PDB file of C-alpha atoms in Angstrom:
ATOM      1  CA  UNK A   1      57.755  78.758  26.941  1.00 83.00           C
ATOM      2  CA  UNK A   2      56.352  75.391  27.834  1.00 83.00           C
ATOM      3  CA  UNK A   3      53.159  76.262  29.567  1.00 82.00           C
ATOM      4  CA  UNK A   4      51.651  78.262  27.050  1.00 83.00           C
ATOM      5  CA  UNK A   5      49.356  76.546  24.818  1.00 81.00           C
ATOM      6  CA  UNK A   6      50.483  73.109  26.478  1.00 84.00           C
ATOM      7  CA  UNK A   7      46.957  71.777  25.904  1.00 88.00           C
ATOM      8  CA  UNK A   8      47.566  71.654  22.239  1.00 91.00           C
ATOM      9  CA  UNK A   9      50.459  68.801  23.013  1.00 93.00           C
ATOM     10  CA  UNK A  10      47.873  66.532  24.747  1.00 92.00           C
ATOM     11  CA  UNK A  11      47.629  63.045  23.561  1.00 92.00           C
ATOM     12  CA  UNK A  12      45.014  60.249  23.936  1.00 87.00           C
ATOM     13  CA  UNK A  13      43.089  62.005  26.788  1.00 76.00           C
ATOM     14  CA  UNK A  14      46.569  62.477  28.836  1.00 69.00           C
ATOM     15  CA  UNK A  15      47.806  65.636  30.147  1.00 57.00           C
ATOM     16  CA  UNK A  16      50.810  66.374  28.204  1.00 53.00           C
ATOM     17  CA  UNK A  17      53.402  69.229  27.992  1.00 47.00           C
ATOM     18  CA  UNK A  18      53.222  70.229  31.503  1.00 45.00           C
ATOM     19  CA  UNK A  19      56.283  71.941  32.730  1.00 40.00           C
ATOM     20  CA  UNK A  20      55.553  72.052  36.441  1.00 36.00           C
ATOM     21  CA  UNK A  21      53.986  69.865  39.364  1.00 32.00           C
ATOM     22  CA  UNK A  22      53.225  66.223  39.657  1.00 32.00           C
ATOM     23  CA  UNK A  23      54.729  63.105  38.245  1.00 33.00           C
ATOM     24  CA  UNK A  24      53.388  63.048  34.773  1.00 36.00           C
ATOM     25  CA  UNK A  25      49.565  63.149  35.058  1.00 38.00           C
ATOM     26  CA  UNK A  26      47.081  61.236  36.588  1.00 47.00           C
ATOM     27  CA  UNK A  27      46.331  57.487  36.240  1.00 78.00           C
ATOM     28  CA  UNK A  28      48.186  55.106  34.132  1.00 88.00           C
ATOM     29  CA  UNK A  29      47.688  56.480  30.573  1.00 92.00           C
ATOM     30  CA  UNK A  30      51.234  57.051  29.236  1.00 94.00           C
ATOM     31  CA  UNK A  31      52.283  60.782  28.206  1.00 94.00           C
ATOM     32  CA  UNK A  32      54.004  60.756  24.660  1.00 94.00           C
ATOM     33  CA  UNK A  33      55.300  64.311  25.343  1.00 94.00           C
ATOM     34  CA  UNK A  34      56.342  65.471  29.040  1.00 92.00           C
ATOM     35  CA  UNK A  35      58.429  68.562  28.648  1.00 91.00           C
ATOM     36  CA  UNK A  36      59.876  68.127  32.225  1.00 88.00           C
ATOM     37  CA  UNK A  37      62.436  65.551  30.342  1.00 88.00           C
ATOM     38  CA  UNK A  38      63.864  68.540  28.582  1.00 92.00           C
ATOM     39  CA  UNK A  39      66.922  69.945  30.902  1.00 89.00           C
ATOM     40  CA  UNK A  40      67.313  67.112  33.061  1.00 86.00           C
ATOM     41  CA  UNK A  41      69.631  64.210  32.846  1.00 84.00           C
ATOM     42  CA  UNK A  42      68.514  60.820  33.417  1.00 80.00           C
ATOM     43  CA  UNK A  43      70.004  61.080  36.842  1.00 82.00           C
ATOM     44  CA  UNK A  44      67.756  64.092  37.602  1.00 82.00           C
ATOM     45  CA  UNK A  45      70.685  66.858  37.226  1.00 87.00           C
ATOM     46  CA  UNK A  46      69.969  69.998  35.469  1.00 89.00           C
ATOM     47  CA  UNK A  47      71.269  70.170  31.864  1.00 90.00           C
ATOM     48  CA  UNK A  48      71.672  73.666  30.130  1.00 91.00           C
ATOM     49  CA  UNK A  49      69.185  74.323  27.373  1.00 93.00           C
ATOM     50  CA  UNK A  50      70.948  76.439  24.623  1.00 94.00           C
ATOM     51  CA  UNK A  51      67.885  77.345  22.375  1.00 95.00           C
ATOM     52  CA  UNK A  52      64.280  76.336  21.345  1.00 94.00           C
ATOM     53  CA  UNK A  53      61.544  77.127  19.177  1.00 95.00           C
ATOM     54  CA  UNK A  54      57.862  76.457  18.936  1.00 94.00           C
ATOM     55  CA  UNK A  55      54.938  77.230  16.692  1.00 94.00           C
ATOM     56  CA  UNK A  56      51.477  76.864  17.812  1.00 94.00           C
ATOM     57  CA  UNK A  57      48.234  77.827  16.293  1.00 93.00           C
ATOM     58  CA  UNK A  58      44.942  76.992  14.398  1.00 93.00           C
ATOM     59  CA  UNK A  59      44.362  77.146  10.652  1.00 93.00           C
ATOM     60  CA  UNK A  60      40.461  76.189   9.801  1.00 93.00           C
ATOM     61  CA  UNK A  61      39.718  72.959  11.341  1.00 94.00           C
ATOM     62  CA  UNK A  62      43.421  72.117  12.007  1.00 96.00           C
ATOM     63  CA  UNK A  63      45.334  72.773  15.234  1.00 95.00           C
ATOM     64  CA  UNK A  64      49.083  72.849  14.785  1.00 96.00           C
ATOM     65  CA  UNK A  65      52.134  72.395  17.539  1.00 95.00           C
ATOM     66  CA  UNK A  66      55.567  72.286  16.532  1.00 96.00           C
ATOM     67  CA  UNK A  67      58.511  72.463  19.107  1.00 95.00           C
ATOM     68  CA  UNK A  68      62.235  71.950  18.980  1.00 96.00           C
ATOM     69  CA  UNK A  69      64.653  72.420  21.922  1.00 96.00           C
ATOM     70  CA  UNK A  70      68.392  71.869  21.774  1.00 96.00           C
ATOM     71  CA  UNK A  71      70.325  70.903  25.033  1.00 94.00           C
ATOM     72  CA  UNK A  72      74.012  71.619  25.487  1.00 91.00           C
ATOM     73  CA  UNK A  73      76.860  69.217  26.426  1.00 89.00           C
ATOM     74  CA  UNK A  74      77.885  68.461  30.076  1.00 85.00           C
ATOM     75  CA  UNK A  75      81.105  66.914  30.307  1.00 84.00           C
ATOM     76  CA  UNK A  76      81.025  66.702  34.175  1.00 83.00           C
ATOM     77  CA  UNK A  77      77.638  64.672  34.000  1.00 81.00           C
ATOM     78  CA  UNK A  78      78.661  62.592  30.744  1.00 82.00           C
ATOM     79  CA  UNK A  79      75.592  64.097  28.730  1.00 87.00           C
ATOM     80  CA  UNK A  80      75.904  64.465  25.248  1.00 91.00           C
ATOM     81  CA  UNK A  81      74.072  67.698  23.587  1.00 91.00           C
ATOM     82  CA  UNK A  82      70.661  66.494  22.684  1.00 93.00           C
ATOM     83  CA  UNK A  83      67.702  67.752  20.398  1.00 95.00           C
ATOM     84  CA  UNK A  84      64.188  67.219  21.533  1.00 96.00           C
ATOM     85  CA  UNK A  85      61.496  67.597  18.710  1.00 96.00           C
ATOM     86  CA  UNK A  86      57.607  67.262  18.764  1.00 96.00           C
ATOM     87  CA  UNK A  87      54.959  67.337  16.223  1.00 97.00           C
ATOM     88  CA  UNK A  88      51.202  67.449  16.841  1.00 97.00           C
ATOM     89  CA  UNK A  89      48.293  67.905  14.396  1.00 97.00           C
ATOM     90  CA  UNK A  90      44.793  67.707  15.311  1.00 96.00           C
ATOM     91  CA  UNK A  91      41.752  68.158  13.031  1.00 96.00           C
ATOM     92  CA  UNK A  92      38.260  69.015  14.127  1.00 94.00           C
ATOM     93  CA  UNK A  93      35.465  66.804  12.724  1.00 94.00           C
ATOM     94  CA  UNK A  94      31.782  66.730  13.084  1.00 89.00           C
ATOM     95  CA  UNK A  95      30.640  69.280  15.873  1.00 88.00           C
ATOM     96  CA  UNK A  96      32.455  68.302  18.702  1.00 90.00           C
ATOM     97  CA  UNK A  97      34.959  65.584  17.813  1.00 94.00           C
ATOM     98  CA  UNK A  98      38.702  65.361  16.686  1.00 95.00           C
ATOM     99  CA  UNK A  99      41.346  63.139  15.301  1.00 96.00           C
ATOM    100  CA  UNK A 100      45.183  63.756  15.543  1.00 96.00           C
ATOM    101  CA  UNK A 101      48.613  62.740  15.127  1.00 97.00           C
ATOM    102  CA  UNK A 102      51.897  63.141  17.524  1.00 97.00           C
ATOM    103  CA  UNK A 103      55.374  62.402  16.929  1.00 97.00           C
ATOM    104  CA  UNK A 104      58.448  63.053  19.132  1.00 97.00           C
ATOM    105  CA  UNK A 105      62.083  62.349  18.500  1.00 97.00           C
ATOM    106  CA  UNK A 106      64.974  62.481  21.038  1.00 95.00           C
ATOM    107  CA  UNK A 107      68.462  62.534  18.960  1.00 95.00           C
ATOM    108  CA  UNK A 108      70.284  60.826  21.636  1.00 92.00           C
ATOM    109  CA  UNK A 109      68.747  57.802  23.046  1.00 91.00           C
ATOM    110  CA  UNK A 110      69.054  56.969  26.908  1.00 87.00           C
ATOM    111  CA  UNK A 111      69.063  53.274  26.046  1.00 87.00           C
ATOM    112  CA  UNK A 112      71.573  52.843  23.489  1.00 85.00           C
ATOM    113  CA  UNK A 113      73.321  54.127  20.324  1.00 90.00           C
ATOM    114  CA  UNK A 114      71.179  56.318  18.111  1.00 92.00           C
ATOM    115  CA  UNK A 115      67.804  58.319  18.508  1.00 93.00           C
ATOM    116  CA  UNK A 116      64.489  57.193  19.773  1.00 95.00           C
ATOM    117  CA  UNK A 117      61.172  58.280  18.429  1.00 96.00           C
ATOM    118  CA  UNK A 118      57.426  57.937  19.551  1.00 97.00           C
ATOM    119  CA  UNK A 119      54.464  58.412  17.423  1.00 96.00           C
ATOM    120  CA  UNK A 120      50.679  57.693  17.457  1.00 97.00           C
ATOM    121  CA  UNK A 121      47.170  58.620  16.398  1.00 97.00           C
ATOM    122  CA  UNK A 122      44.268  59.408  18.738  1.00 96.00           C
ATOM    123  CA  UNK A 123      40.670  60.292  18.405  1.00 96.00           C
ATOM    124  CA  UNK A 124      37.922  61.709  20.461  1.00 95.00           C
ATOM    125  CA  UNK A 125      34.019  61.682  19.798  1.00 95.00           C
ATOM    126  CA  UNK A 126      31.225  63.498  21.410  1.00 93.00           C
ATOM    127  CA  UNK A 127      27.478  62.322  20.512  1.00 90.00           C
ATOM    128  CA  UNK A 128      24.397  63.487  21.795  1.00 87.00           C
ATOM    129  CA  UNK A 129      24.649  65.716  25.038  1.00 86.00           C
ATOM    130  CA  UNK A 130      26.972  63.582  27.205  1.00 91.00           C
ATOM    131  CA  UNK A 131      28.282  60.296  25.165  1.00 93.00           C
ATOM    132  CA  UNK A 132      31.988  60.501  24.823  1.00 94.00           C
ATOM    133  CA  UNK A 133      34.405  57.876  23.033  1.00 95.00           C
ATOM    134  CA  UNK A 134      38.085  58.221  23.039  1.00 95.00           C
ATOM    135  CA  UNK A 135      40.934  56.063  21.775  1.00 96.00           C
ATOM    136  CA  UNK A 136      44.653  56.104  20.806  1.00 96.00           C
ATOM    137  CA  UNK A 137      47.269  53.832  19.390  1.00 97.00           C
ATOM    138  CA  UNK A 138      50.918  54.527  19.885  1.00 97.00           C
ATOM    139  CA  UNK A 139      54.489  52.913  19.333  1.00 97.00           C
ATOM    140  CA  UNK A 140      57.930  53.757  20.195  1.00 96.00           C
ATOM    141  CA  UNK A 141      61.464  53.030  18.661  1.00 95.00           C
ATOM    142  CA  UNK A 142      64.191  52.524  21.175  1.00 94.00           C
ATOM    143  CA  UNK A 143      67.515  51.268  20.592  1.00 93.00           C
ATOM    144  CA  UNK A 144      68.102  47.999  21.981  1.00 88.00           C
ATOM    145  CA  UNK A 145      64.353  47.137  22.527  1.00 90.00           C
ATOM    146  CA  UNK A 146      62.215  45.348  19.999  1.00 86.00           C
ATOM    147  CA  UNK A 147      58.772  44.078  20.082  1.00 89.00           C
ATOM    148  CA  UNK A 148      55.826  44.589  22.892  1.00 91.00           C
ATOM    149  CA  UNK A 149      56.697  48.418  22.048  1.00 95.00           C
ATOM    150  CA  UNK A 150      53.010  49.499  21.682  1.00 96.00           C
ATOM    151  CA  UNK A 151      50.405  50.961  23.755  1.00 96.00           C
ATOM    152  CA  UNK A 152      46.463  51.473  23.138  1.00 96.00           C
ATOM    153  CA  UNK A 153      43.300  52.548  24.895  1.00 96.00           C
ATOM    154  CA  UNK A 154      39.830  52.926  24.272  1.00 96.00           C
ATOM    155  CA  UNK A 155      37.063  54.135  26.538  1.00 96.00           C
ATOM    156  CA  UNK A 156      33.474  54.891  26.416  1.00 96.00           C
ATOM    157  CA  UNK A 157      31.497  57.134  29.049  1.00 96.00           C
ATOM    158  CA  UNK A 158      28.207  58.722  29.625  1.00 94.00           C
ATOM    159  CA  UNK A 159      28.516  61.805  31.932  1.00 88.00           C
ATOM    160  CA  UNK A 160      24.577  62.434  32.357  1.00 88.00           C
ATOM    161  CA  UNK A 161      23.168  64.189  35.359  1.00 91.00           C
ATOM    162  CA  UNK A 162      20.920  61.295  36.646  1.00 93.00           C
ATOM    163  CA  UNK A 163      22.478  58.042  34.886  1.00 95.00           C
ATOM    164  CA  UNK A 164      26.216  57.720  34.107  1.00 96.00           C
ATOM    165  CA  UNK A 165      29.016  54.869  33.070  1.00 96.00           C
ATOM    166  CA  UNK A 166      32.404  54.479  31.924  1.00 96.00           C
ATOM    167  CA  UNK A 167      34.218  51.514  30.465  1.00 97.00           C
ATOM    168  CA  UNK A 168      37.943  51.578  29.608  1.00 96.00           C
ATOM    169  CA  UNK A 169      40.737  49.376  28.286  1.00 97.00           C
ATOM    170  CA  UNK A 170      44.256  50.225  28.297  1.00 96.00           C
ATOM    171  CA  UNK A 171      47.437  48.070  27.194  1.00 97.00           C
ATOM    172  CA  UNK A 172      51.093  49.501  27.794  1.00 96.00           C
ATOM    173  CA  UNK A 173      53.650  47.131  26.332  1.00 96.00           C
ATOM    174  CA  UNK A 174      57.017  46.054  28.275  1.00 95.00           C
ATOM    175  CA  UNK A 175      59.177  47.984  25.696  1.00 95.00           C
ATOM    176  CA  UNK A 176      56.684  50.938  25.077  1.00 96.00           C
ATOM    177  CA  UNK A 177      59.437  53.766  25.920  1.00 94.00           C
ATOM    178  CA  UNK A 178      58.527  57.476  24.952  1.00 95.00           C
ATOM    179  CA  UNK A 179      61.807  58.933  25.950  1.00 93.00           C
ATOM    180  CA  UNK A 180      60.487  62.582  25.316  1.00 93.00           C
ATOM    181  CA  UNK A 181      57.243  61.442  27.581  1.00 93.00           C
ATOM    182  CA  UNK A 182      56.513  59.655  30.803  1.00 93.00           C
ATOM    183  CA  UNK A 183      55.351  56.116  31.489  1.00 93.00           C
ATOM    184  CA  UNK A 184      53.928  55.534  35.105  1.00 92.00           C
ATOM    185  CA  UNK A 185      54.043  51.836  34.530  1.00 91.00           C
ATOM    186  CA  UNK A 186      54.618  49.532  31.696  1.00 93.00           C
ATOM    187  CA  UNK A 187      54.076  45.720  30.921  1.00 95.00           C
ATOM    188  CA  UNK A 188      50.285  45.714  31.898  1.00 96.00           C
ATOM    189  CA  UNK A 189      46.715  45.459  30.588  1.00 96.00           C
ATOM    190  CA  UNK A 190      43.798  47.099  32.372  1.00 96.00           C
ATOM    191  CA  UNK A 191      40.050  47.045  32.241  1.00 96.00           C
ATOM    192  CA  UNK A 192      38.025  49.293  34.211  1.00 96.00           C
ATOM    193  CA  UNK A 193      34.176  49.914  34.540  1.00 97.00           C
ATOM    194  CA  UNK A 194      31.975  52.315  36.614  1.00 97.00           C
ATOM    195  CA  UNK A 195      28.198  53.148  36.748  1.00 97.00           C
ATOM    196  CA  UNK A 196      26.646  55.747  38.744  1.00 97.00           C
ATOM    197  CA  UNK A 197      22.895  56.873  39.721  1.00 97.00           C
ATOM    198  CA  UNK A 198      22.626  60.305  41.031  1.00 96.00           C
ATOM    199  CA  UNK A 199      19.022  61.146  41.173  1.00 96.00           C
ATOM    200  CA  UNK A 200      17.574  64.758  42.620  1.00 95.00           C
ATOM    201  CA  UNK A 201      14.687  64.229  44.899  1.00 93.00           C
ATOM    202  CA  UNK A 202      11.965  66.637  44.118  1.00 91.00           C
ATOM    203  CA  UNK A 203      10.123  65.928  47.605  1.00 90.00           C
ATOM    204  CA  UNK A 204      13.272  66.315  50.050  1.00 91.00           C
ATOM    205  CA  UNK A 205      14.117  70.120  50.154  1.00 90.00           C
ATOM    206  CA  UNK A 206      17.230  69.555  52.379  1.00 94.00           C
ATOM    207  CA  UNK A 207      18.912  67.079  49.866  1.00 95.00           C
ATOM    208  CA  UNK A 208      19.838  68.535  46.319  1.00 94.00           C
ATOM    209  CA  UNK A 209      21.265  65.122  45.087  1.00 95.00           C
ATOM    210  CA  UNK A 210      21.915  61.625  45.882  1.00 96.00           C
ATOM    211  CA  UNK A 211      25.115  59.730  44.464  1.00 96.00           C
ATOM    212  CA  UNK A 212      25.296  56.223  43.922  1.00 97.00           C
ATOM    213  CA  UNK A 213      28.399  54.705  42.363  1.00 97.00           C
ATOM    214  CA  UNK A 214      30.097  51.151  41.880  1.00 98.00           C
ATOM    215  CA  UNK A 215      33.337  50.483  40.008  1.00 97.00           C
ATOM    216  CA  UNK A 216      35.503  47.720  39.124  1.00 97.00           C
ATOM    217  CA  UNK A 217      39.468  47.427  38.287  1.00 96.00           C
ATOM    218  CA  UNK A 218      41.190  44.431  36.554  1.00 96.00           C
ATOM    219  CA  UNK A 219      44.732  44.665  35.934  1.00 96.00           C
ATOM    220  CA  UNK A 220      46.944  41.796  34.405  1.00 97.00           C
ATOM    221  CA  UNK A 221      50.828  41.535  33.535  1.00 96.00           C
ATOM    222  CA  UNK A 222      50.910  41.693  29.695  1.00 94.00           C
ATOM    223  CA  UNK A 223      53.782  39.319  29.347  1.00 93.00           C
ATOM    224  CA  UNK A 224      52.795  36.615  31.790  1.00 94.00           C
ATOM    225  CA  UNK A 225      48.840  37.233  31.846  1.00 93.00           C
ATOM    226  CA  UNK A 226      49.083  36.894  35.735  1.00 96.00           C
ATOM    227  CA  UNK A 227      46.519  38.949  37.589  1.00 96.00           C
ATOM    228  CA  UNK A 228      48.401  41.665  39.382  1.00 95.00           C
ATOM    229  CA  UNK A 229      45.404  43.612  40.786  1.00 94.00           C
ATOM    230  CA  UNK A 230      41.569  43.363  41.200  1.00 96.00           C
ATOM    231  CA  UNK A 231      39.509  45.495  43.267  1.00 96.00           C
ATOM    232  CA  UNK A 232      35.636  46.702  43.211  1.00 97.00           C
ATOM    233  CA  UNK A 233      34.258  49.219  45.190  1.00 97.00           C
ATOM    234  CA  UNK A 234      30.932  51.392  45.895  1.00 97.00           C
ATOM    235  CA  UNK A 235      30.033  54.557  47.589  1.00 96.00           C
TER     236      UNK A 235
END
């Protein structure tokens, strides 16, 4: 139920909707919908799933994903019955590009009285043979949390066989809290860059390709502006 068509529910370049394995995808990019949040209490105990429905498919240039799951009440754990709902719409544009929207709702928030929501827009553009641009903007509404509740990212990269580079910028606010999703780390701003040169020597039969890479990562606390991590490397 959760694994089939999971790629439809990906957002902003992150791996979404995955039921098994891992702690929410690689890197620091938040996930708006992470299905392991369904059927598990805040303390990690199993909660019964009563019913669920899902619609996924394509209609022309549009890809659609709808999901709704109802969990039951567990008085021993003090967990009320909760509904989890997700809407994902993506439209193909140009030859290899797309724009999309995702929205999620949890009927009973973990933070306070009321429900919680997350929603965002994302876009992915591919030009020429290897030039790729991706971006997203997302926001959450959580009881008791106001302000600093946004996350956004922009990245550009070229994945050519001989030359390559990537530059990205990511922000996750202190109160960005997708309760049907997953956030590995909050309250930070991260900038990353990588360059590579990977020639294929014609005169050396024993070596197919040389690989030279360099990268830099710069991460600060969003609230204070204090540097938390800076590293550079080469290989």
